[in-house]
C-alpha cells in the first residue's frame, strides 16, 4: 500500500483553512499514486486548541468539517487518516480523535487513550481517554492507528510507569491484535534532542513487535510552542524508510511493506535546530496573528543583534525596523555596532537619541527631586529603559508593527530587566535562551550559517553592558555568565537543591541567584509570550507561585 505522509502547519481554529491544507496534500498524494494520506494530530482544529474546545459549537463545527472533507472529490479515490476533536456518542465529553475518511464516509474513528497532563500539556482538562483500542482496516491492511502520547507508554519522562493507576499500552495492544503496521499521528513540540527521543522510542516498539512504524508530526508555531515536523518511517527491522523536512511543511510517499531503507544522512547541528525553531516560531506567530512587519530596539549588544537576525530571516529584512536609541551614557561603538548590523542584514534602521526625552523627565516635579538625589541609581536606569520601550511601542502603534522584546532567559531569570522598558513588546524572541546560547548562536551564524560576519565581531567580543550609567557592565551586577547560566540551568531545568549546588559553586553566589530567581517571578508573569525551546521555559513550561517564601537552608 502506497501511503503519503503530510506534515502540515495548521492555524488553531481555522477549520476551513486547515481542511483545505489536507485537500491540497491529498491532491499531491494522488499525483504520486498514493492510496492513503496520513496527517497529524488534531490537524482540523490545530494543536493546541486549548479552551476553544470549551466554546459552544466548536467541536460540532470540527465534526461538520470532517464530514465535509470526507465528501471532497480527492477522497473518492483515496483514503485519509485525519486528526480532529470529537464529541463522544453518549454526550459525556470530548475525545482527541483520528478518523479514516473515504468515499464520502467517516469509515472508522479511534480515540487517544493516554492523555498527557504534564509540561505544557493539560489534555485531561478537555478530553476523556479512549476506552477501546482496535485496528483500522483499509484495503486489506490492519492499521495500528494511535495518537501521539499513545506511543509513549513506559518512557521515563512520562508518568505511566510510575503511577499506581494502571494505564494500557496502546502499541502493545494493537500488536496483539495483529496489525500490519503502526501509524502515529502526533503534535510533538520541539525541544532539545526531541527528535532522537522520538526515534529511539519508535525503534523500541519496532524491535519488540517487528512491524513498520509511521510517525507523522505537525510543523509550525502556535503561540509559544513550535513544532519541528521531522516525521519519519521505519521498516519492520527498524531501518529508516524516510525522514521528512525539519521545520517546514513536507509530503512524502512510501510503501512501508516494500520500500527500500535509506542511507542515513548527516545529523543536523543543535545550533541549526535552535535557529530554525526561533525563525519559524516568530514567523508563524506574526503570520497567524496578522502582523507583517516588526520593530525592535538595536542597542549594539548581542541580544538585539540575534533578535534582529532571527526577525530578518523570519519575515525579510525590509520588514524589520530597528531603532537605535543612544542615551548620554551610550558608547560610540554601540551605535556603530548597531549600524553595522543593520547594514549587514539590510534592515530599515533609524537613530533616535533619548537624552532630550530623559532631560524632560528630569525636569518634571513628579520625578525631578528623586532623580537629583539619586542621579545614577536604579530609578534613573529604569527610566531610560522605559523611554526606549515607549519609543519602540510608539513606532509599533503608529504603523501596526509588532514590537519585539530582546531579553534572554538569564536576564529574565534574575530580574535583570525592566518592566515596561526592555520587557515591552508583543513577542519575546530570546526568552528561552540562556546568555551562553545567545553567544553560541551568534558565533554559529557568522562561522557556519552565513559564512560571513553578519553579527559584528565587536558585538560578540565586547563585555555586555546595559549602558544606563557610566562605565557600567553586566558583570558589575551579575555573576560571570558562565557561572550564572550553570546555576540557573541546574535550578530551572533540573530543580537542583540549594545545598547540592553549594558543593559546586560559592554559597553566596548560589544564594543570590536562587533568591533573585524566586523574587522575580512577578516580572516574568508580565513578559510577552516567547518561544518554548526547553522543558522548563518560563510561562507554560514552568509554573511557580509569586507570593511565596522558601527557606533555602
Short mmCIF file of C-alpha atoms in Angstrom, two decimals:
data_model
loop_
_atom_site.label_atom_id
_atom_site.label_comp_id
_atom_site.label_asym_id
_atom_site.label_seq_id
_atom_site.Cartn_x
_atom_site.Cartn_y
_atom_site.Cartn_z
CA UNK A 1 0.00 0.00 0.00
CA UNK A 2 1.43 3.36 -1.01
CA UNK A 3 0.97 5.84 1.83
CA UNK A 4 1.57 9.61 1.78
CA UNK A 5 2.70 11.31 4.99
CA UNK A 6 1.94 15.04 5.15
CA UNK A 7 3.32 17.27 7.89
CA UNK A 8 1.16 20.38 7.74
CA UNK A 9 1.12 23.74 9.50
CA UNK A 10 -2.44 24.29 10.77
CA UNK A 11 -3.76 27.53 12.24
CA UNK A 12 -5.61 26.94 15.51
CA UNK A 13 -9.33 27.43 14.96
CA UNK A 14 -9.12 27.89 11.17
CA UNK A 15 -11.21 24.84 10.32
CA UNK A 16 -11.78 25.67 6.66
CA UNK A 17 -8.18 26.67 6.09
CA UNK A 18 -6.88 23.54 7.79
CA UNK A 19 -9.25 21.32 5.81
CA UNK A 20 -8.03 22.98 2.61
CA UNK A 21 -4.45 22.15 3.59
CA UNK A 22 -5.50 18.49 3.90
CA UNK A 23 -7.17 18.61 0.48
CA UNK A 24 -4.08 20.15 -1.11
CA UNK A 25 -1.95 17.42 0.45
CA UNK A 26 -4.39 14.84 -0.92
CA UNK A 27 -4.06 16.24 -4.43
CA UNK A 28 -0.27 15.99 -4.19
CA UNK A 29 -0.56 12.47 -2.81
CA UNK A 30 -2.80 11.42 -5.70
CA UNK A 31 -0.21 12.75 -8.14
CA UNK A 32 2.14 10.19 -6.58
CA UNK A 33 -0.48 7.41 -6.83
CA UNK A 34 -0.89 7.18 -3.05
CA UNK A 35 -3.78 5.11 -1.71
CA UNK A 36 -3.80 6.60 1.79
CA UNK A 37 -2.91 10.03 3.24
CA UNK A 38 -1.90 10.45 6.89
CA UNK A 39 -1.81 13.87 8.56
CA UNK A 40 -1.14 14.97 12.13
CA UNK A 41 -2.97 15.04 15.46
CA UNK A 42 -5.94 17.45 15.69
CA UNK A 43 -4.99 18.88 12.31
CA UNK A 44 -8.51 20.16 11.65
CA UNK A 45 -8.65 22.25 14.83
CA UNK A 46 -4.93 22.94 15.03
CA UNK A 47 -2.90 21.95 18.08
CA UNK A 48 -3.23 23.00 20.83
CA UNK A 49 -6.82 24.33 20.60
CA UNK A 50 -6.91 24.93 24.38
CA UNK A 51 -10.17 26.44 25.65
CA UNK A 52 -11.61 26.78 22.17
CA UNK A 53 -12.66 23.21 22.86
CA UNK A 54 -14.95 24.51 25.60
CA UNK A 55 -16.62 27.11 23.39
CA UNK A 56 -20.17 26.14 22.46
CA UNK A 57 -20.34 24.80 18.93
CA UNK A 58 -16.61 24.46 18.30
CA UNK A 59 -16.34 20.67 18.46
CA UNK A 60 -19.54 20.31 16.43
CA UNK A 61 -18.02 22.60 13.79
CA UNK A 62 -14.91 20.41 13.72
CA UNK A 63 -17.04 17.33 13.11
CA UNK A 64 -19.01 19.05 10.33
CA UNK A 65 -15.71 19.99 8.72
CA UNK A 66 -14.56 16.36 8.93
CA UNK A 67 -17.72 15.11 7.18
CA UNK A 68 -17.44 17.81 4.51
CA UNK A 69 -13.82 16.80 3.99
CA UNK A 70 -14.83 13.15 3.62
CA UNK A 71 -17.09 14.17 0.74
CA UNK A 72 -14.34 16.02 -1.14
CA UNK A 73 -13.60 14.53 -4.58
CA UNK A 74 -9.97 13.79 -3.63
CA UNK A 75 -11.18 11.12 -1.20
CA UNK A 76 -13.28 9.27 -3.74
CA UNK A 77 -10.05 7.69 -4.96
CA UNK A 78 -8.00 7.52 -1.76
CA UNK A 79 -8.42 7.37 2.00
CA UNK A 80 -7.07 9.73 4.65
CA UNK A 81 -6.44 9.46 8.37
CA UNK A 82 -7.18 12.86 9.89
CA UNK A 83 -6.83 14.13 13.47
CA UNK A 84 -9.75 16.08 14.99
CA UNK A 85 -11.67 16.63 18.25
CA UNK A 86 -14.86 14.56 18.50
CA UNK A 87 -17.86 14.58 20.79
CA UNK A 88 -18.43 11.24 22.50
CA UNK A 89 -21.56 9.42 21.37
CA UNK A 90 -23.08 9.48 24.85
CA UNK A 91 -22.53 13.27 25.08
CA UNK A 92 -20.36 12.88 28.19
CA UNK A 93 -17.33 14.69 26.84
CA UNK A 94 -14.81 15.14 24.06
CA UNK A 95 -12.19 12.80 22.61
CA UNK A 96 -8.92 13.53 20.87
CA UNK A 97 -9.69 11.50 17.77
CA UNK A 98 -8.37 10.33 14.41
CA UNK A 99 -10.70 9.19 11.65
CA UNK A 100 -10.30 7.28 8.41
CA UNK A 101 -12.31 9.05 5.69
CA UNK A 102 -13.01 7.59 2.25
CA UNK A 103 -15.64 7.87 -0.47
CA UNK A 104 -17.82 10.37 1.34
CA UNK A 105 -17.85 8.49 4.64
CA UNK A 106 -16.13 8.54 8.01
CA UNK A 107 -15.18 4.86 7.90
CA UNK A 108 -13.60 4.44 11.35
CA UNK A 109 -12.58 6.56 14.34
CA UNK A 110 -10.08 5.92 17.12
CA UNK A 111 -9.71 7.89 20.36
CA UNK A 112 -6.49 8.82 22.12
CA UNK A 113 -6.01 6.64 25.17
CA UNK A 114 -3.12 8.24 27.05
CA UNK A 115 -3.74 11.93 27.77
CA UNK A 116 -0.62 13.93 28.68
CA UNK A 117 -1.04 16.17 31.69
CA UNK A 118 2.49 17.43 32.33
CA UNK A 119 4.83 20.10 30.97
CA UNK A 120 2.76 22.23 28.52
CA UNK A 121 0.12 19.55 28.12
CA UNK A 122 -3.19 19.58 30.00
CA UNK A 123 -5.32 17.31 27.87
CA UNK A 124 -7.23 15.92 30.84
CA UNK A 125 -8.78 19.38 31.12
CA UNK A 126 -10.55 18.78 27.80
CA UNK A 127 -10.60 15.13 26.76
CA UNK A 128 -11.71 11.78 28.08
CA UNK A 129 -9.46 8.79 27.31
CA UNK A 130 -10.43 6.24 24.72
CA UNK A 131 -11.82 3.01 26.14
CA UNK A 132 -11.36 0.78 23.09
CA UNK A 133 -8.13 0.07 21.22
CA UNK A 134 -8.60 -1.61 17.86
CA UNK A 135 -7.03 -1.64 14.38
CA UNK A 136 -8.41 0.34 11.45
CA UNK A 137 -8.90 -1.77 8.33
CA UNK A 138 -8.29 -0.33 4.88
CA UNK A 139 -7.72 -2.12 1.56
CA UNK A 140 -6.77 -5.39 3.15
CA UNK A 141 -4.41 -3.96 5.75
CA UNK A 142 -4.93 -3.74 9.51
CA UNK A 143 -3.53 -0.38 10.55
CA UNK A 144 -2.46 0.30 14.13
CA UNK A 145 -3.61 3.93 14.26
CA UNK A 146 -2.90 5.71 17.53
CA UNK A 147 -2.31 9.30 18.63
CA UNK A 148 0.90 10.91 19.90
CA UNK A 149 1.14 10.05 23.62
CA UNK A 150 -0.23 6.58 22.99
CA UNK A 151 3.26 5.64 21.79
CA UNK A 152 4.98 6.99 24.92
CA UNK A 153 3.80 4.37 27.43
CA UNK A 154 6.70 3.42 29.71
CA UNK A 155 9.01 6.24 28.57
CA UNK A 156 10.86 7.62 31.63
CA UNK A 157 9.77 11.23 31.05
CA UNK A 158 6.09 10.24 31.30
CA UNK A 159 4.04 9.09 34.27
CA UNK A 160 2.71 5.79 33.00
CA UNK A 161 5.34 3.62 34.62
CA UNK A 162 5.20 5.44 37.96
CA UNK A 163 1.56 5.71 38.98
CA UNK A 164 -0.40 3.01 40.74
CA UNK A 165 -3.35 3.53 38.39
CA UNK A 166 -2.94 1.07 35.53
CA UNK A 167 -2.58 2.51 32.04
CA UNK A 168 -2.93 0.43 28.89
CA UNK A 169 -0.05 0.19 26.44
CA UNK A 170 -1.83 1.04 23.15
CA UNK A 171 1.02 -0.06 20.89
CA UNK A 172 1.28 -3.44 22.65
CA UNK A 173 -2.48 -3.98 22.45
CA UNK A 174 -2.56 -3.12 18.74
CA UNK A 175 0.31 -5.52 18.10
CA UNK A 176 -1.54 -8.25 19.97
CA UNK A 177 -4.49 -7.73 17.62
CA UNK A 178 -2.34 -8.43 14.59
CA UNK A 179 -1.85 -5.05 12.94
CA UNK A 180 0.27 -4.91 9.80
CA UNK A 181 1.90 -1.56 10.66
CA UNK A 182 1.68 1.21 13.23
CA UNK A 183 0.63 4.78 12.36
CA UNK A 184 1.12 7.52 14.93
CA UNK A 185 -0.46 10.97 14.45
CA UNK A 186 1.44 13.49 16.59
CA UNK A 187 1.68 17.13 17.58
CA UNK A 188 5.03 16.87 19.34
CA UNK A 189 6.68 20.23 20.17
CA UNK A 190 10.35 20.92 19.61
CA UNK A 191 12.83 20.55 22.47
CA UNK A 192 16.49 19.72 22.62
CA UNK A 193 17.08 16.11 21.48
CA UNK A 194 13.34 15.57 20.99
CA UNK A 195 13.81 14.06 17.53
CA UNK A 196 16.24 11.47 18.89
CA UNK A 197 13.93 10.65 21.79
CA UNK A 198 11.05 10.07 19.39
CA UNK A 199 13.10 7.87 17.07
CA UNK A 200 14.58 5.85 19.94
CA UNK A 201 11.09 5.30 21.34
CA UNK A 202 9.74 4.12 17.99
CA UNK A 203 12.75 1.86 17.41
CA UNK A 204 11.97 0.15 20.72
CA UNK A 205 8.40 -0.52 19.55
CA UNK A 206 9.66 -1.89 16.24
CA UNK A 207 12.24 -4.10 17.95
CA UNK A 208 9.54 -5.50 20.22
CA UNK A 209 6.77 -6.03 17.67
CA UNK A 210 8.52 -6.32 14.28
CA UNK A 211 6.06 -4.10 12.37
CA UNK A 212 6.72 -1.00 10.24
CA UNK A 213 6.05 2.26 12.07
CA UNK A 214 4.95 5.60 10.53
CA UNK A 215 5.23 8.75 12.63
CA UNK A 216 3.57 11.96 11.32
CA UNK A 217 4.21 15.19 13.20
CA UNK A 218 2.77 18.70 13.00
CA UNK A 219 5.01 21.56 11.90
CA UNK A 220 4.84 25.31 12.64
CA UNK A 221 4.49 27.74 15.53
CA UNK A 222 1.35 28.11 17.64
CA UNK A 223 1.68 30.71 20.41
CA UNK A 224 4.73 29.73 22.49
CA UNK A 225 5.08 26.23 21.00
CA UNK A 226 6.96 25.39 17.84
CA UNK A 227 6.57 22.03 16.11
CA UNK A 228 9.55 20.78 14.15
CA UNK A 229 7.93 18.24 11.82
CA UNK A 230 10.73 15.71 11.15
CA UNK A 231 8.21 12.94 10.53
CA UNK A 232 9.74 9.56 9.72
CA UNK A 233 9.07 5.91 8.95
CA UNK A 234 10.87 2.70 9.94
CA UNK A 235 10.54 -0.74 8.43
CA UNK A 236 9.94 -3.91 10.48
CA UNK A 237 13.68 -4.18 11.16
CA UNK A 238 13.97 -0.62 12.47
CA UNK A 239 15.66 0.74 9.34
CA UNK A 240 14.79 4.25 8.16
CA UNK A 241 12.43 4.39 5.19
CA UNK A 242 12.07 8.16 5.09
CA UNK A 243 12.92 11.33 7.01
CA UNK A 244 10.85 14.42 6.39
CA UNK A 245 12.00 18.03 6.38
CA UNK A 246 12.74 19.83 9.65
CA UNK A 247 10.77 22.99 10.43
CA UNK A 248 8.83 23.13 7.16
CA UNK A 249 5.79 21.54 5.55
CA UNK A 250 6.51 18.41 3.56
CA UNK A 251 4.82 15.48 1.86
CA UNK A 252 6.50 12.17 1.06
CA UNK A 253 5.23 8.79 -0.06
CA UNK A 254 6.31 5.25 0.69
CA UNK A 255 5.14 1.68 0.79
CA UNK A 256 6.06 0.57 4.33
CA UNK A 257 5.89 -3.07 3.25
CA UNK A 258 8.27 -2.87 0.30
CA UNK A 259 10.23 0.41 0.29
CA UNK A 260 13.99 0.15 0.48
CA UNK A 261 15.83 1.53 3.52
CA UNK A 262 17.50 4.92 3.29
CA UNK A 263 21.17 5.67 3.68
CA UNK A 264 21.29 7.72 6.86
CA UNK A 265 22.08 11.39 6.26
CA UNK A 266 24.41 13.54 8.30
CA UNK A 267 22.98 14.78 11.58
CA UNK A 268 21.92 18.41 11.89
CA UNK A 269 23.63 20.60 14.47
CA UNK A 270 21.68 21.67 17.53
CA UNK A 271 22.51 25.31 16.70
CA UNK A 272 20.73 24.96 13.35
CA UNK A 273 17.74 23.37 15.07
CA UNK A 274 17.57 26.23 17.56
CA UNK A 275 17.81 28.90 14.88
CA UNK A 276 15.18 27.24 12.70
CA UNK A 277 12.87 26.86 15.69
CA UNK A 278 13.27 30.55 16.57
CA UNK A 279 12.76 31.69 12.99
CA UNK A 280 9.70 29.50 12.44
CA UNK A 281 8.24 30.39 15.83
CA UNK A 282 8.47 34.13 15.19
CA UNK A 283 7.34 33.88 11.55
CA UNK A 284 4.24 31.89 12.43
CA UNK A 285 3.34 33.99 15.47
CA UNK A 286 3.40 37.10 13.29
CA UNK A 287 1.63 35.48 10.34
CA UNK A 288 -1.09 33.81 12.38
CA UNK A 289 -1.71 36.98 14.41
CA UNK A 290 -1.89 39.17 11.31
CA UNK A 291 1.43 41.06 11.58
CA UNK A 292 3.58 41.62 8.51
CA UNK A 293 6.34 43.79 9.99
CA UNK A 294 8.14 44.21 13.31
CA UNK A 295 10.14 46.80 15.23
CA UNK A 296 12.81 46.41 17.92
CA UNK A 297 15.49 48.39 19.68
CA UNK A 298 19.04 47.94 18.37
CA UNK A 299 21.47 48.60 21.21
CA UNK A 300 24.64 47.36 19.57
CA UNK A 301 24.56 44.46 22.03
CA UNK A 302 24.45 40.78 21.31
CA UNK A 303 20.83 40.11 22.30
CA UNK A 304 19.26 42.67 19.98
CA UNK A 305 21.68 41.56 17.25
CA UNK A 306 20.48 37.95 17.42
CA UNK A 307 16.83 39.00 17.68
CA UNK A 308 17.24 41.19 14.59
CA UNK A 309 18.87 38.35 12.64
CA UNK A 310 16.02 35.98 13.55
CA UNK A 311 13.43 38.58 12.54
CA UNK A 312 15.17 39.26 9.23
CA UNK A 313 15.17 35.53 8.44
CA UNK A 314 11.56 35.16 9.56
CA UNK A 315 9.89 37.96 7.59
CA UNK A 316 12.59 39.52 5.40
CA UNK A 317 14.94 42.39 6.29
CA UNK A 318 12.83 45.08 4.65
CA UNK A 319 10.05 44.29 7.15
CA UNK A 320 12.29 44.63 10.21
CA UNK A 321 12.60 48.14 11.62
CA UNK A 322 15.32 48.95 14.12
CA UNK A 323 15.53 51.89 16.50
CA UNK A 324 18.96 52.93 17.77
CA UNK A 325 18.27 54.98 20.90
CA UNK A 326 21.54 56.26 22.38
CA UNK A 327 21.50 57.95 25.78
CA UNK A 328 24.06 60.20 27.46
CA UNK A 329 25.79 57.01 28.66
CA UNK A 330 25.94 55.20 25.31
CA UNK A 331 29.35 54.50 23.86
CA UNK A 332 30.21 55.40 20.27
CA UNK A 333 30.84 51.76 19.42
CA UNK A 334 27.29 50.81 20.45
CA UNK A 335 25.69 52.96 17.76
CA UNK A 336 28.44 51.92 15.34
CA UNK A 337 27.87 48.22 16.01
CA UNK A 338 24.10 48.64 15.65
CA UNK A 339 24.54 50.45 12.32
CA UNK A 340 26.93 47.76 11.09
CA UNK A 341 24.40 45.06 12.00
CA UNK A 342 21.61 46.91 10.20
CA UNK A 343 23.81 47.31 7.11
CA UNK A 344 24.86 43.64 7.18
CA UNK A 345 21.24 42.48 7.37
CA UNK A 346 19.73 45.16 5.17
CA UNK A 347 17.36 46.41 7.87
CA UNK A 348 15.46 49.67 7.99
CA UNK A 349 17.11 51.42 10.95
CA UNK A 350 16.89 54.89 12.47
CA UNK A 351 18.82 56.73 15.19
CA UNK A 352 16.53 58.31 17.81
CA UNK A 353 18.56 59.83 20.69
CA UNK A 354 16.70 59.78 24.00
CA UNK A 355 18.70 62.36 26.00
CA UNK A 356 16.25 65.21 25.41
CA UNK A 357 13.35 62.98 26.49
CA UNK A 358 15.42 61.95 29.52
CA UNK A 359 16.01 65.62 30.44
CA UNK A 360 12.32 66.37 30.07
CA UNK A 361 11.51 63.67 32.61
CA UNK A 362 14.17 65.01 34.98
CA UNK A 363 12.60 68.48 34.80
CA UNK A 364 9.15 67.31 35.91
CA UNK A 365 8.13 67.84 39.56
CA UNK A 366 6.99 64.22 39.77
CA UNK A 367 10.44 62.66 39.45
CA UNK A 368 12.91 65.53 39.37
CA UNK A 369 13.78 65.64 43.09
CA UNK A 370 14.14 61.88 43.34
CA UNK A 371 16.44 61.68 40.36
CA UNK A 372 18.58 64.57 41.57
CA UNK A 373 19.09 62.82 44.89
CA UNK A 374 20.00 59.55 43.16
CA UNK A 375 21.12 60.60 39.68
CA UNK A 376 22.72 57.31 38.71
CA UNK A 377 20.57 54.94 40.72
CA UNK A 378 18.07 52.31 39.71
CA UNK A 379 15.15 54.73 39.12
CA UNK A 380 17.21 56.64 36.56
CA UNK A 381 18.37 53.45 34.83
CA UNK A 382 14.84 52.09 34.67
CA UNK A 383 13.60 55.42 33.35
CA UNK A 384 15.98 55.22 30.39
CA UNK A 385 14.85 51.66 29.64
CA UNK A 386 11.21 52.76 29.81
CA UNK A 387 11.83 55.72 27.50
CA UNK A 388 13.27 53.28 24.98
CA UNK A 389 10.36 50.90 25.48
CA UNK A 390 7.91 53.76 24.93
CA UNK A 391 9.70 54.77 21.72
CA UNK A 392 9.51 51.23 20.36
CA UNK A 393 5.84 50.97 21.29
CA UNK A 394 5.09 54.36 19.71
CA UNK A 395 6.57 53.18 16.45
CA UNK A 396 4.66 49.89 16.83
CA UNK A 397 1.31 51.63 17.39
CA UNK A 398 1.88 54.16 14.62
CA UNK A 399 2.50 51.57 11.91
CA UNK A 400 0.82 48.43 13.22
CA UNK A 401 4.13 46.59 13.58
CA UNK A 402 4.63 44.04 16.33
CA UNK A 403 7.25 45.13 18.88
CA UNK A 404 9.89 42.55 19.75
CA UNK A 405 11.44 42.28 23.20
CA UNK A 406 15.02 41.04 23.17
CA UNK A 407 15.76 39.90 26.75
CA UNK A 408 17.29 36.45 27.27
CA UNK A 409 16.48 33.74 29.82
CA UNK A 410 19.44 34.60 32.06
CA UNK A 411 18.27 38.19 32.47
CA UNK A 412 14.62 37.25 32.89
CA UNK A 413 15.56 34.65 35.48
CA UNK A 414 17.24 37.10 37.87
CA UNK A 415 15.20 40.19 37.03
CA UNK A 416 17.98 41.99 35.17
CA UNK A 417 15.31 43.63 33.02
CA UNK A 418 12.79 46.46 33.29
CA UNK A 419 9.02 46.07 33.22
CA UNK A 420 7.57 48.49 30.64
CA UNK A 421 11.13 49.05 29.42
CA UNK A 422 13.21 46.42 27.65
CA UNK A 423 10.45 43.91 28.51
CA UNK A 424 7.89 45.90 26.50
CA UNK A 425 6.65 44.28 23.33
CA UNK A 426 4.36 41.74 21.78
CA UNK A 427 6.78 38.83 21.50
CA UNK A 428 9.96 37.89 23.40
CA UNK A 429 12.18 36.24 20.81
CA UNK A 430 15.02 35.06 23.08
CA UNK A 431 13.14 34.37 26.31
CA UNK A 432 14.14 30.67 26.44
CA UNK A 433 17.82 31.17 25.52
CA UNK A 434 20.46 31.50 28.20
CA UNK A 435 23.14 34.11 27.55
CA UNK A 436 25.62 31.37 26.64
CA UNK A 437 23.18 30.19 23.93
CA UNK A 438 22.94 33.71 22.53
CA UNK A 439 26.73 33.89 22.17
CA UNK A 440 26.93 30.40 20.69
CA UNK A 441 24.25 31.11 18.09
CA UNK A 442 25.85 34.40 17.03
CA UNK A 443 29.19 32.67 16.52
CA UNK A 444 27.46 29.87 14.62
CA UNK A 445 25.68 32.36 12.35
CA UNK A 446 28.95 34.01 11.35
CA UNK A 447 31.04 30.84 11.05
CA UNK A 448 28.66 28.22 9.65
CA UNK A 449 25.20 29.62 8.87
CA UNK A 450 26.22 32.66 6.81
CA UNK A 451 29.98 32.13 6.45
CA UNK A 452 30.49 35.87 6.80
CA UNK A 453 30.44 38.49 9.53
CA UNK A 454 26.73 39.22 9.93
CA UNK A 455 26.85 39.83 13.67
CA UNK A 456 29.65 42.43 14.13
CA UNK A 457 32.62 40.80 15.80
CA UNK A 458 32.87 43.67 18.26
CA UNK A 459 29.33 42.93 19.38
CA UNK A 460 30.42 39.38 20.20
CA UNK A 461 33.76 40.30 21.78
CA UNK A 462 32.92 43.33 23.94
CA UNK A 463 31.80 42.95 27.57
CA UNK A 464 27.98 43.12 27.73
CA UNK A 465 26.56 46.33 29.16
CA UNK A 466 23.14 47.94 29.55
CA UNK A 467 24.88 51.35 29.27
CA UNK A 468 22.45 53.00 31.68
CA UNK A 469 25.22 54.51 33.85
CA UNK A 470 28.86 55.48 33.31
CA UNK A 471 31.28 52.55 32.85
CA UNK A 472 28.52 50.04 33.52
CA UNK A 473 28.97 46.35 32.70
CA UNK A 474 26.67 43.40 33.33
CA UNK A 475 29.27 41.63 35.47
CA UNK A 476 29.23 44.55 37.93
CA UNK A 477 25.77 43.38 38.99
CA UNK A 478 25.73 39.71 37.98
CA UNK A 479 27.98 36.69 38.47
CA UNK A 480 30.01 35.82 35.35
CA UNK A 481 27.55 34.48 32.77
CA UNK A 482 29.12 31.00 32.60
CA UNK A 483 28.60 30.66 36.37
CA UNK A 484 25.18 32.30 36.33
CA UNK A 485 23.90 30.14 33.50
CA UNK A 486 25.22 26.92 35.05
CA UNK A 487 23.44 27.68 38.33
CA UNK A 488 20.24 28.77 36.57
CA UNK A 489 20.15 25.67 34.40
CA UNK A 490 20.51 23.49 37.49
CA UNK A 491 17.78 25.37 39.37
CA UNK A 492 15.32 25.71 36.48
CA UNK A 493 15.84 22.71 34.23
CA UNK A 494 16.75 20.12 36.89
CA UNK A 495 15.28 21.59 40.10
CA UNK A 496 18.55 21.03 41.95
CA UNK A 497 18.59 21.87 45.65
CA UNK A 498 20.39 24.84 47.15
CA UNK A 499 22.68 22.61 49.23
CA UNK A 500 23.74 20.37 46.36
CA UNK A 501 24.71 23.41 44.27
CA UNK A 502 26.74 24.84 47.13
CA UNK A 503 29.08 21.87 46.73
CA UNK A 504 29.90 23.10 43.21
CA UNK A 505 29.65 26.90 43.46
CA UNK A 506 30.23 29.53 46.19
CA UNK A 507 27.33 29.50 48.64
CA UNK A 508 26.92 33.28 48.49
CA UNK A 509 26.59 33.15 44.70
CA UNK A 510 24.09 30.29 44.75
CA UNK A 511 22.01 32.07 47.39
CA UNK A 512 21.97 35.29 45.38
CA UNK A 513 20.92 33.54 42.17
CA UNK A 514 18.25 31.37 43.84
CA UNK A 515 16.81 34.37 45.67
CA UNK A 516 16.69 36.50 42.54
CA UNK A 517 15.09 33.68 40.59
CA UNK A 518 12.25 33.33 43.10
CA UNK A 519 11.74 37.04 43.76
CA UNK A 520 11.35 37.97 40.09
CA UNK A 521 8.53 35.63 39.16
CA UNK A 522 6.21 38.68 39.14
CA UNK A 523 8.23 40.20 36.31
CA UNK A 524 8.10 37.05 34.22
CA UNK A 525 4.30 36.91 34.58
CA UNK A 526 4.27 40.26 32.75
CA UNK A 527 6.70 39.38 29.96
CA UNK A 528 5.45 38.92 26.39
CA UNK A 529 4.99 35.38 25.08
CA UNK A 530 8.12 33.75 23.67
CA UNK A 531 9.22 30.52 22.03
CA UNK A 532 9.46 27.40 24.18
CA UNK A 533 12.74 25.61 23.42
CA UNK A 534 13.29 23.65 26.64
CA UNK A 535 11.20 21.58 29.03
CA UNK A 536 11.21 24.42 31.58
CA UNK A 537 10.58 27.58 29.60
CA UNK A 538 9.20 30.50 31.57
CA UNK A 539 5.44 30.60 31.10
CA UNK A 540 3.63 27.39 30.27
CA UNK A 541 6.71 25.23 30.86
CA UNK A 542 7.46 26.47 34.40
CA UNK A 543 4.67 27.47 36.74
CA UNK A 544 5.85 28.97 40.01
CA UNK A 545 3.99 31.00 42.67
CA UNK A 546 4.68 34.72 43.03
CA UNK A 547 3.61 35.23 46.63
CA UNK A 548 5.72 32.54 48.27
CA UNK A 549 8.62 32.11 50.66
CA UNK A 550 11.01 29.17 50.85
CA UNK A 551 13.96 28.73 53.19
CA UNK A 552 16.98 27.64 51.14
CA UNK A 553 18.60 26.13 54.22
#
